[in-house]
XYZ file of C-alpha atoms in Angstrom:
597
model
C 106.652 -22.182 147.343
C 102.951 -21.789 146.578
C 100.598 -20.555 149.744
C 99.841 -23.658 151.662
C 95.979 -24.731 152.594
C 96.720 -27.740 154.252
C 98.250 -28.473 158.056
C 99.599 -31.911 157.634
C 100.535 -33.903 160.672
C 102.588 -37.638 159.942
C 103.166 -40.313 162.107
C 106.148 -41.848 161.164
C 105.449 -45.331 163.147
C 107.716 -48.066 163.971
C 104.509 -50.374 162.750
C 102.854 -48.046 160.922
C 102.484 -44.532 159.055
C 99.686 -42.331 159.334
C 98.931 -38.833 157.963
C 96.314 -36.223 158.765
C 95.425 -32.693 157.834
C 93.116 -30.019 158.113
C 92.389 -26.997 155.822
C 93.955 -24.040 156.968
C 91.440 -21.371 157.899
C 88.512 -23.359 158.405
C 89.496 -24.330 162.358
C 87.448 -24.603 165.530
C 85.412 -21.763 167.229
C 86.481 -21.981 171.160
C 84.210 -24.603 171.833
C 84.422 -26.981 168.744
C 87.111 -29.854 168.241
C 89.394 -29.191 165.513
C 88.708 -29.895 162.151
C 90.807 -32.653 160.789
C 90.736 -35.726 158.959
C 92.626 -38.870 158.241
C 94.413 -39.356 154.807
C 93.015 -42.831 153.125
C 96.969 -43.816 151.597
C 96.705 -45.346 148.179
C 98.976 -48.632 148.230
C 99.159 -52.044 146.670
C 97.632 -55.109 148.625
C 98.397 -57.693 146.449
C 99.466 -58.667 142.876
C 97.837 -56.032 140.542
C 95.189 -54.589 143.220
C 95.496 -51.219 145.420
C 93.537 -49.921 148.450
C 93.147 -46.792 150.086
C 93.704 -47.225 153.998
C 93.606 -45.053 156.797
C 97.675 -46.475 157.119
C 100.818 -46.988 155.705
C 102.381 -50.250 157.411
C 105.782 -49.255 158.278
C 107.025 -52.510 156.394
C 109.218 -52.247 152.556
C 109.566 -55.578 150.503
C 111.922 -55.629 146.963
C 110.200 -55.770 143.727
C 111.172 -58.991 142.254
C 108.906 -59.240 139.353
C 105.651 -57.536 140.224
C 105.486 -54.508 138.027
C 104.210 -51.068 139.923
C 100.364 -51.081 139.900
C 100.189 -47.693 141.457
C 98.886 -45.014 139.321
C 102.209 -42.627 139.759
C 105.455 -43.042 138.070
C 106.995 -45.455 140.550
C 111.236 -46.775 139.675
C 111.115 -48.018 143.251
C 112.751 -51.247 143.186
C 110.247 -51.892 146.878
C 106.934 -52.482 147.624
C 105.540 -50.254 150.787
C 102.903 -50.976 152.732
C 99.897 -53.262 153.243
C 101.249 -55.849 150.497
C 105.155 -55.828 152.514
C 103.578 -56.552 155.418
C 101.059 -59.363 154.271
C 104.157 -61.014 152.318
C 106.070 -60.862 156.028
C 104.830 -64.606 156.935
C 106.115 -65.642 153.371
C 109.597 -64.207 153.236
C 110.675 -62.761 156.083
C 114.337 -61.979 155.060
C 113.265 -60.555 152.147
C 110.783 -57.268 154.434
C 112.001 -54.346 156.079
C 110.612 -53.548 159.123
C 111.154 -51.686 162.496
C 113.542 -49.160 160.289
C 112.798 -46.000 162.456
C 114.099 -47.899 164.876
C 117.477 -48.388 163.129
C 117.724 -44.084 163.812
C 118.505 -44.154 166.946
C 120.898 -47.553 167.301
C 124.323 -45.728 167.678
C 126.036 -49.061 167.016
C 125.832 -49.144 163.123
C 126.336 -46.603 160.387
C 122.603 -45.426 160.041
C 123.470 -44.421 156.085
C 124.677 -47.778 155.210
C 122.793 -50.262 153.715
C 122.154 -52.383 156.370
C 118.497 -53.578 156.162
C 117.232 -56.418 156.216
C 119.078 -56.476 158.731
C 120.737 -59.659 158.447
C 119.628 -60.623 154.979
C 121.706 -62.705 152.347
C 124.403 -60.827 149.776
C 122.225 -61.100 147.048
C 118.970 -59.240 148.503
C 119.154 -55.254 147.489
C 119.609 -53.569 150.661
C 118.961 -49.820 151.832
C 119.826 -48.027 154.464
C 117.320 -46.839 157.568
C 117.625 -43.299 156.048
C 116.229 -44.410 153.087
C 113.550 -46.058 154.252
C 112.145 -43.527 156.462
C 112.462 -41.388 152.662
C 110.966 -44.034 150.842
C 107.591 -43.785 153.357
C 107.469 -39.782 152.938
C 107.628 -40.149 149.070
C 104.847 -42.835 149.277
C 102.930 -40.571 151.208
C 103.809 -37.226 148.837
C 102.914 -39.158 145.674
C 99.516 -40.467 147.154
C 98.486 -37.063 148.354
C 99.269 -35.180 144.782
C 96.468 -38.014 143.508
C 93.638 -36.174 145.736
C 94.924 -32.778 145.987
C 97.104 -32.309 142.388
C 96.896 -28.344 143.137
C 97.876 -28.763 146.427
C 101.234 -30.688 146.612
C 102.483 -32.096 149.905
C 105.784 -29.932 149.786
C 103.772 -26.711 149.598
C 101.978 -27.609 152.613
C 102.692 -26.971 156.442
C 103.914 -30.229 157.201
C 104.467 -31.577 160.834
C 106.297 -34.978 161.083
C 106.515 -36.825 164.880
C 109.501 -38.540 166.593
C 109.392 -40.290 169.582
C 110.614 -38.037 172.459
C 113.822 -40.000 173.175
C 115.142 -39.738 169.930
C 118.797 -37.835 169.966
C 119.949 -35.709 167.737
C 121.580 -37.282 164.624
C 118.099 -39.362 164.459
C 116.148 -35.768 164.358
C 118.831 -34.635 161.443
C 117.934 -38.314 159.852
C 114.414 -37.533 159.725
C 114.814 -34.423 158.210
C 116.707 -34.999 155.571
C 114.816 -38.218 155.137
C 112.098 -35.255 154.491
C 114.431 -33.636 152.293
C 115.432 -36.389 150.079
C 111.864 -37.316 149.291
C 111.439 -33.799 148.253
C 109.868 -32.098 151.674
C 112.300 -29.160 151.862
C 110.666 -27.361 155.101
C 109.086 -29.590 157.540
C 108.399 -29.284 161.824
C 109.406 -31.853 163.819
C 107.086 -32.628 166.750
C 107.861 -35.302 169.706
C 105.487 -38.002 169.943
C 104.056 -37.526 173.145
C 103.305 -33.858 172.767
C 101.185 -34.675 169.703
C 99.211 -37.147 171.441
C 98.520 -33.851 174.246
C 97.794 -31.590 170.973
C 95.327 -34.269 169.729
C 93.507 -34.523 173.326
C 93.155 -30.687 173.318
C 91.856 -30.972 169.370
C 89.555 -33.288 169.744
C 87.715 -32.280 172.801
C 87.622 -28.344 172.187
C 88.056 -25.469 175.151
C 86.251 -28.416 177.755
C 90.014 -29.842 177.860
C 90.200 -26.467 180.404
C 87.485 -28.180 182.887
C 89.469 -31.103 182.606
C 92.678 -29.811 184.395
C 93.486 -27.335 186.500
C 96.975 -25.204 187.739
C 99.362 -27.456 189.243
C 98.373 -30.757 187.486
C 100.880 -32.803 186.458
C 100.020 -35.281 183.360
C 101.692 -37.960 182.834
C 101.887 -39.271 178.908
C 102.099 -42.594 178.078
C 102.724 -43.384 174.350
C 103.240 -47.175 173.727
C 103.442 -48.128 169.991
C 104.184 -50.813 167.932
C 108.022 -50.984 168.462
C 108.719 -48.418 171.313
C 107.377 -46.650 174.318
C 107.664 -43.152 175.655
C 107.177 -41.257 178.659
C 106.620 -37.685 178.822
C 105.374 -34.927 181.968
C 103.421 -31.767 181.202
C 102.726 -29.146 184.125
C 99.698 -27.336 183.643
C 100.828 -23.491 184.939
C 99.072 -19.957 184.952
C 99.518 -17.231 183.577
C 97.350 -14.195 183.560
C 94.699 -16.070 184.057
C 94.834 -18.867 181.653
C 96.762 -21.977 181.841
C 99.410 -22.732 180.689
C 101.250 -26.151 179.569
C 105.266 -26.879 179.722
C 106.854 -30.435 179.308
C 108.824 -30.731 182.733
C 110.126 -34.403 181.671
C 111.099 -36.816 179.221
C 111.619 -40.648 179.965
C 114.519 -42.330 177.570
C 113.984 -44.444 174.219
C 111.931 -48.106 175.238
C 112.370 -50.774 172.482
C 109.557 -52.273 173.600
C 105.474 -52.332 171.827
C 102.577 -53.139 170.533
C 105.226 -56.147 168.500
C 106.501 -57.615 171.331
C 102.865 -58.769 172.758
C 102.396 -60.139 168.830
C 106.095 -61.910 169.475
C 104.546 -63.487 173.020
C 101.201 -65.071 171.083
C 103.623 -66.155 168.663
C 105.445 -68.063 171.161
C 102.384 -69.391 173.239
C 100.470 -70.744 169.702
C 104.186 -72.477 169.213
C 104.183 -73.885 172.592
C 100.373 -74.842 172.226
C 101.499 -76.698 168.715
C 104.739 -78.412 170.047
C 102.599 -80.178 173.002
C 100.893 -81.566 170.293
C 103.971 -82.717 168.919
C 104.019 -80.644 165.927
C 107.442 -79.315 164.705
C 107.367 -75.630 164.427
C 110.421 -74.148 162.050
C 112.159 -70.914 162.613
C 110.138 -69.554 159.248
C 106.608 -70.686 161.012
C 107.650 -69.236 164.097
C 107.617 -65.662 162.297
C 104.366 -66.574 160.877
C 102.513 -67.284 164.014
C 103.720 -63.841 165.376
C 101.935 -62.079 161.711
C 98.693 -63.991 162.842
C 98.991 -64.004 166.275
C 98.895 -59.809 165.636
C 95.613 -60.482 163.960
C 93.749 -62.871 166.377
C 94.779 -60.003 168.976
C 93.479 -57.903 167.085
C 90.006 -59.769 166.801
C 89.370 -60.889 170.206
C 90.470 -57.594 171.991
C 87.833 -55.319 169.363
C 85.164 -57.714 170.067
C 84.392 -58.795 173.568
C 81.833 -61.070 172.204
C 84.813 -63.312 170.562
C 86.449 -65.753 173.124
C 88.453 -67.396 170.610
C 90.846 -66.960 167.189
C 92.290 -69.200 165.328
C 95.750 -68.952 164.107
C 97.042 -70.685 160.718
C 100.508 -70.784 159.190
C 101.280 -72.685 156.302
C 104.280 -75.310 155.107
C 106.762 -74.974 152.495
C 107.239 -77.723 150.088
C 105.022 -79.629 147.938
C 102.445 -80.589 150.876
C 102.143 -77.202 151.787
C 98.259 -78.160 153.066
C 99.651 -81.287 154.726
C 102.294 -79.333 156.489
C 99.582 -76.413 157.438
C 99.411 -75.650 160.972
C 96.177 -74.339 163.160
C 95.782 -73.542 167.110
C 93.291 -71.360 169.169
C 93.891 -68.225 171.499
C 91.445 -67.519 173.373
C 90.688 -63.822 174.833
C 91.432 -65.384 178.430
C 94.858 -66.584 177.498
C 95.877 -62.990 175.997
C 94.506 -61.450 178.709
C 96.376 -63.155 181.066
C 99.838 -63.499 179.194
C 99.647 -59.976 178.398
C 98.857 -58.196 181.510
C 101.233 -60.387 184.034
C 104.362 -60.221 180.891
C 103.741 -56.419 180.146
C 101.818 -54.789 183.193
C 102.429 -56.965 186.167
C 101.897 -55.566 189.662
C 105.098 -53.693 190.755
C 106.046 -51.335 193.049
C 106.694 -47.633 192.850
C 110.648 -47.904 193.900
C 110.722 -51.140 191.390
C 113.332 -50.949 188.449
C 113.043 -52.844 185.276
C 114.864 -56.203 185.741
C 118.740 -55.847 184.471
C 119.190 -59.528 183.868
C 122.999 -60.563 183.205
C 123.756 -60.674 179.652
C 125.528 -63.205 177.871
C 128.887 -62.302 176.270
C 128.369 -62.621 173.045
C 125.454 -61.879 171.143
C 123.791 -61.126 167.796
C 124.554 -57.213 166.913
C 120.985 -56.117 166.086
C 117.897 -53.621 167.516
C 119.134 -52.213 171.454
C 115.924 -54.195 172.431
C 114.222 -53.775 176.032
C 115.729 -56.826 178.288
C 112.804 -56.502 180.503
C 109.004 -56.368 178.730
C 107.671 -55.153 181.748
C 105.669 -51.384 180.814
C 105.210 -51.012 184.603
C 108.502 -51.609 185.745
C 110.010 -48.780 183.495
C 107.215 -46.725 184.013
C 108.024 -47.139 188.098
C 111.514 -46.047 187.271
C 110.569 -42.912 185.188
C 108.108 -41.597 187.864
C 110.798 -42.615 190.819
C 113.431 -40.559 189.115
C 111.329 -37.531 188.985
C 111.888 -36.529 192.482
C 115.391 -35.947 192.968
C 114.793 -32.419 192.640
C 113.077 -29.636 194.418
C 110.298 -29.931 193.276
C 108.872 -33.377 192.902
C 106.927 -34.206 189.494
C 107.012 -38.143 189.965
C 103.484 -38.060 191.462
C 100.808 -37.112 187.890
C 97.339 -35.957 188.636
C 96.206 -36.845 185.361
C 97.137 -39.332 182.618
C 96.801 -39.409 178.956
C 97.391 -42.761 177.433
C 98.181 -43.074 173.634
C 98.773 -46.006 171.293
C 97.039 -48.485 170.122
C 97.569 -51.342 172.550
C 95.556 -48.788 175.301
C 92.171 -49.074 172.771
C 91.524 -52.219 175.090
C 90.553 -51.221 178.421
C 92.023 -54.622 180.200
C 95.481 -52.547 179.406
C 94.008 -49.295 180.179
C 92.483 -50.491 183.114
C 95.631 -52.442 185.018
C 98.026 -49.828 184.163
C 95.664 -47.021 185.841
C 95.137 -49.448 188.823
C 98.883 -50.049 189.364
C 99.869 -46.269 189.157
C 96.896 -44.992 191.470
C 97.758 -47.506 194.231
C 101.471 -45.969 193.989
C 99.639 -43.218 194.506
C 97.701 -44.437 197.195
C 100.949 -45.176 199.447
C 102.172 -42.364 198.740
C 99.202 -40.415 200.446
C 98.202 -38.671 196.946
C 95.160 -38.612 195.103
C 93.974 -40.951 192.516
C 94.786 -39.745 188.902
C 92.340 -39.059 186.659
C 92.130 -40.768 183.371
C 91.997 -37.886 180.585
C 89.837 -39.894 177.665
C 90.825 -39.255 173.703
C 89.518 -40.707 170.498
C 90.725 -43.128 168.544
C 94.347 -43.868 170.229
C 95.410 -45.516 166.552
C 95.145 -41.815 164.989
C 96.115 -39.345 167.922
C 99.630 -38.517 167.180
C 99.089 -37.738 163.240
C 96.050 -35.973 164.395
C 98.201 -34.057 167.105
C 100.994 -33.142 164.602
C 98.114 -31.501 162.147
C 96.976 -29.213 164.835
C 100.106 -28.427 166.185
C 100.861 -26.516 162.764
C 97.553 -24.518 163.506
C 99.399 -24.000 167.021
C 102.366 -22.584 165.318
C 100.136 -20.407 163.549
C 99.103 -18.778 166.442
C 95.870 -20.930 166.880
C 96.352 -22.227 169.780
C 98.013 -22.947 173.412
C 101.706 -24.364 173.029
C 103.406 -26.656 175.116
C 106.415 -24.691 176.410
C 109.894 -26.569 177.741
C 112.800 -24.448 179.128
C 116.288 -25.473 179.250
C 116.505 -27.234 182.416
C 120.376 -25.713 182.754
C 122.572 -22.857 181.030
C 124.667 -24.246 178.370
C 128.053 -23.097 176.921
C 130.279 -22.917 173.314
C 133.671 -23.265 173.967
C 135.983 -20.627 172.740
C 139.461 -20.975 172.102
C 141.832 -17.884 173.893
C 143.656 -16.083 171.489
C 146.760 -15.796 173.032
C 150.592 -16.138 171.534
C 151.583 -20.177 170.597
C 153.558 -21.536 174.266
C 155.642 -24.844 173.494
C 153.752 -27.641 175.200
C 150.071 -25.822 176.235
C 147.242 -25.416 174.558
C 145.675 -21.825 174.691
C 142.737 -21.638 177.672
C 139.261 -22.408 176.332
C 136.304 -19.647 177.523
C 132.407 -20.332 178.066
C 130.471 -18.764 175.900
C 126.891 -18.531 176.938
C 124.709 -19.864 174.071
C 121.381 -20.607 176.055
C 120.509 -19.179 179.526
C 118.476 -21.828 182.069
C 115.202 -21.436 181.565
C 115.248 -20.521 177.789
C 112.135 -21.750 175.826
C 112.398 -24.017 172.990
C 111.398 -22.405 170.116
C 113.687 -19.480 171.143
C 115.744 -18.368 168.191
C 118.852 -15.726 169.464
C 121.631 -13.956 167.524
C 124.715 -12.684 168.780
C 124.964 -8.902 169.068
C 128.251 -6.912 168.160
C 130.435 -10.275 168.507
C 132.747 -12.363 165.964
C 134.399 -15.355 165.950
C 136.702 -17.237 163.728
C 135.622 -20.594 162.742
C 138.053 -23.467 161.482
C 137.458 -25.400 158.071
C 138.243 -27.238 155.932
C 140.304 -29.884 158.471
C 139.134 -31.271 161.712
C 138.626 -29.655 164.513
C 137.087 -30.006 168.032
C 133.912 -28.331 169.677
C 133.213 -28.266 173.096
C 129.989 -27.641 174.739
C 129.272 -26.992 178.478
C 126.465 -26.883 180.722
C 125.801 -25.453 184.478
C 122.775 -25.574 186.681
C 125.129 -23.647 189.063
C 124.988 -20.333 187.195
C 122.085 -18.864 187.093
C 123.058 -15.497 186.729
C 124.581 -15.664 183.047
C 122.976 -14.710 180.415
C 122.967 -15.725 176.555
C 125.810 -13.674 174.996
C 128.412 -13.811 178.311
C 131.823 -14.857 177.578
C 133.332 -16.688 181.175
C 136.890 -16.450 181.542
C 137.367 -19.325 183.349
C 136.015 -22.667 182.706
C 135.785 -23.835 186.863
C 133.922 -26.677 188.155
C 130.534 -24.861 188.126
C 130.406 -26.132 184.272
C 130.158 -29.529 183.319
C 131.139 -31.262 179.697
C 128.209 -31.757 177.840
C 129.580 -33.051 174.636
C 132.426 -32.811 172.377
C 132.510 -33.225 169.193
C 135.386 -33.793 166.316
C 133.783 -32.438 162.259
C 135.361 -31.144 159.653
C 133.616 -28.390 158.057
C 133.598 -27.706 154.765
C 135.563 -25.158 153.330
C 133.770 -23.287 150.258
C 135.112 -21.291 147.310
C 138.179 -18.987 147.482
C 138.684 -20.861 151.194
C 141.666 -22.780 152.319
C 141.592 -26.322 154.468
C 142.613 -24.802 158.205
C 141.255 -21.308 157.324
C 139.857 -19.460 159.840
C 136.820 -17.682 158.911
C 135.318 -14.748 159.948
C 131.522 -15.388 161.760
C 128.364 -14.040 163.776
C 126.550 -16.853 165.735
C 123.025 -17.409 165.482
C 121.589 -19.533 167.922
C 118.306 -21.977 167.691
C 116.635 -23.820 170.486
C 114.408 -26.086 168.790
C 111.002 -27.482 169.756
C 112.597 -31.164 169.902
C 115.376 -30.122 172.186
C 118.204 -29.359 169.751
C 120.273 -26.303 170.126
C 121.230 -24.968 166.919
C 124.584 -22.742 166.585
C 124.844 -21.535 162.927
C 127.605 -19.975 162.192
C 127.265 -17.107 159.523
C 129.637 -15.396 157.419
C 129.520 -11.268 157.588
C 128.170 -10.975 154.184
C 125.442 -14.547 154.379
C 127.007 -15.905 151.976
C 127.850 -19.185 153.770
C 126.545 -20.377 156.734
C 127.684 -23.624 158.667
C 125.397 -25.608 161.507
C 126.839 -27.153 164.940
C 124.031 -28.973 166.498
C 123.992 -30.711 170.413
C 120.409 -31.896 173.048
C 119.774 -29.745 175.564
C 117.336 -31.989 176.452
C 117.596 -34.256 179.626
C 116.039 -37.540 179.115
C 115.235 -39.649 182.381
């Protein structure tokens, strides 16, 4: 690998795909924002004609007969980008969309080919994996047009997931990364970025805007999901420091679903007119209604759109169909669906489902931001120590550029404040909200570097490998299983361990189970104690059945001679790699330590 000069940070969006970098020793003096810059992405907009813009749209559309106008070898049977998602109002069984999504829906084989989801026989279909490839090689071929000497895989590349994301959709992202030829890449959560790109942007005065013992809450709302996160700011030796105390779970719910209410309210506008509005028009509306949003919330001086979806057929302008929004109407529709007035103790409404339903995204049942956000916070003071009250809040996403959202979700939260007899949280401004999280993930290489101050998270809780006794075969019992501690509480991500002076055998070659345990009960283990007895200090964790593979010379049920290396990740992943004496061949158990609430 050639000596990288670019930190590269990418967005991997529900809605859309962003990249940034910055040249690597050229950063900020103490008191300067960080040098970085948004990559214009080279894509086709329509038949024959490309564009640079500062986004990939997350959206893929097959190739039918429109040869590759893109000036790099492209046997892509898709389109990606700007020109998918224009086409979306045209053919929507025909675009891929939301795929990221797909990762972390546990209810369908995330390799198969699956999307469009729903789509006839004789569409080609890929599989979520693939798509979330297909963007990174989009991305990799457009950036070896501007920098040919400096190819994306040589660089030190930084790719975000939302903070909810579990663990086989982390491994899916990186070996999305891998198959589009990025061998070594970070993974970042969401959230954290958006922090990184605060701190970036505004230089050291980020350290006047906080102080020790804040607590700031993150609030990332995107096209298709939304994330919470908590950071404590902390001291030590006299400069603060930052750890991520909490993470909220995985929201379906965006920037997409206000698009899907206009849609609904322009159909409901047309129907009273006694127009007929078909299931194919009704997907329209939402691809316009996105853009008259769009219009009237950028321009205050714009009280109206107008929002136009075609017919099929051969009186396609007979069959057109036109209706106003105005800026009143989506400011009222929006706020009271997706930031109505709600208490702190609140919960997001669990309405009763209906047996039987379409299999398909694990969609939010109730749209309400506030609600879930009320839940989050509520749930964050259980403990000893009670985070569920923020002194500061960072808001990221694009739906937070208007200030009618910015402004009713910091009105809501500070009068749960209010009655609870705490100060009014301060808004911490960034930049352009659109950008943050690519422009987060580029410093955070610099970070990694050594550049600057990392966000720290410790293992809320020990956690434990379990080890099978070796004891002679007894007719009818199993052999006792042992704890062996792999992470002491309080263990920093980013923590890498090994084993000292201890071996295991590991099965392969066949199935076999592995148990992991975890305690908040023990706190004085440490990392490398072997328990004796598994009592009801420890709690299962997970379990989980594999079959690893057995290599050369090995046979299936072998047990092999290993040392354990252990890996806490920056995404909340512990890491057990299991080694061979000689590192020959080395084999990867993987499990969250991280708690979501």
């Amino acid at each position: 690998m050639a000596k990288p000069a670019y930190f590269v940070g990418i967005d991997l969006g529900t809605t859309n795909t962003v990249l940034s970098y910055a040249k690597i020793g050229k950063q900020q003096k103490e008191d300067e924002k960080f040098g970085l810059e948004t990559f214009p992405v080279l894509q086709e907009l329509d038949k024959g004609t490309t564009e640079k813009l500062k986004n990939l749209p997350s959206f893929i559309l097959e190739r039918v007969k429109e040869p590759s106008v893109l000036p790099w070898e492209d046997n892509s049977d898709f389109i990606i980008g700007e020109y998918a998602r224009e086409r979306y109002s045209d053919v929507p069984e025909r675009i891929i969309s939301s795929a990221k999504s797909w990762l972390c829906n546990t209810k369908v084989d995330r390799k198969a080919k699956i999307l469009p989801w729903g789509a006839s026989e004789e569409l080609k279909k890929i599989s979520p994996l693939e798509a979330m490839a297909m963007f990174l090689t989009h991305l990799k071929n457009a950036w070896l047009q501007e920098f040919p000497k400096n190819p994306l895989e040589d660089q030190l590349v930084t790719v975000t997931i939302p903070a909810s994301f579990d663990a086989a959709a982390r491994n899916m992202i990186t070996e999305a990364a891998e198959m589009s030829g990025l061998k070594s890449i970070t993974l970042l959560e969401e959230p954290q970025a958006a922090f990184y790109s605060w701190i970036a942007q505004s230089g050291s005065p980020w350290r006047k805007q906080t102080k020790k013992g804040d607590i700031v809450l993150v609030v990332d709302v995107g096209g298709g999901t939304t994330d919470f996160s908590l950071i404590e700011i902390g001291e030590k030796n006299g400069e603060l420091t930052l750890e991520r105390v909490a993470v909220g779970n995985h929201i379906l719910l965006g920037g997409d679903n206000m698009d899907l209410t206009l849609a609904y309210l322009a159909k409901g506008k047309l129907e009273a007119k006694n127009k007929k509005v078909s299931q194919w028009q009704t997907i329209q509306l939402g691809h316009q209604a996105r853009k008259a949003k769009e219009q009237l919330l950028s321009d205050e001086s714009k009280k109206t759109a107008s929002v136009v979806v075609s017919g099929r057929g051969s009186s396609v302008i007979r069959s057109a169909l036109k209706t106003d929004i105005s800026r009143e109407e989506i400011s009222e529709l929006l706020l009271e669906g997706f930031f109505p007035e709600c208490g702190y103790d609140d919960e997001p409404n669990d309405e009763m489902e209906i047996g039987m339903r379409e299999l398909n995204l694990m969609y939010a049942s109730d749209p309400a931001i506030t609600r879930h956000l009320a839940k989050f916070l509520h749930s964050q003071n259980s403990g000893s120590k009670k985070y569920g009250y923020p002194n500061a809040v960072l808001l990221n996403g694009g739906v937070f550029s208007s200030d009618i959202f910015k402004n009713r979700l910091m009105e809501i939260l500070n009068g749960w404040l209010k009655e609870a007899g705490k100060e009014e949280a301060r808004l911490l401004e960034g930049d352009d909200l659109s950008y943050a999280v690519s422009a987060g993930a580029t410093y955070f290489g610099a970070v990694k570097e050594g550049e600057g101050l990392r966000i720290r998270g410790g293992v809320s809780q020990s956690y434990y490998l379990g080890i099978e006794s070796a004891l002679p075969a007894v007719p009818g019992h199993r052999p006792s299983l042992k704890a062996f501690c792999v992470a002491k509480q309080g263990t920093e991500e980013g923590t890498e361990l090994e084993v000292p002076n201890k071996r295991f055998g590991l099965v392969v070659g066949k199935q076999a189970e592995f148990k992991f345990f975890k305690s908040n009960q023990r706190r004085e283990d440490n990392f490398g104690d072997l328990i004796e007895d598994i009592d009801e200090t420890f709690e299962t964790t997970s379990s989980m059945i594999v079959e690893l593979p057995a290599y050369e010379g090995m046979e299936p049920g072998d047990v092999i001679d290993v040392k354990l290396q252990i890996l806490i990740t920056e995404i909340g992943t512990l890491e057990v790699y299991c080694t061979t004496p000689d590192d020959q061949h080395k084999w990867k158990l993987e499990f969250s330590v991280r708690e979501a609430a």
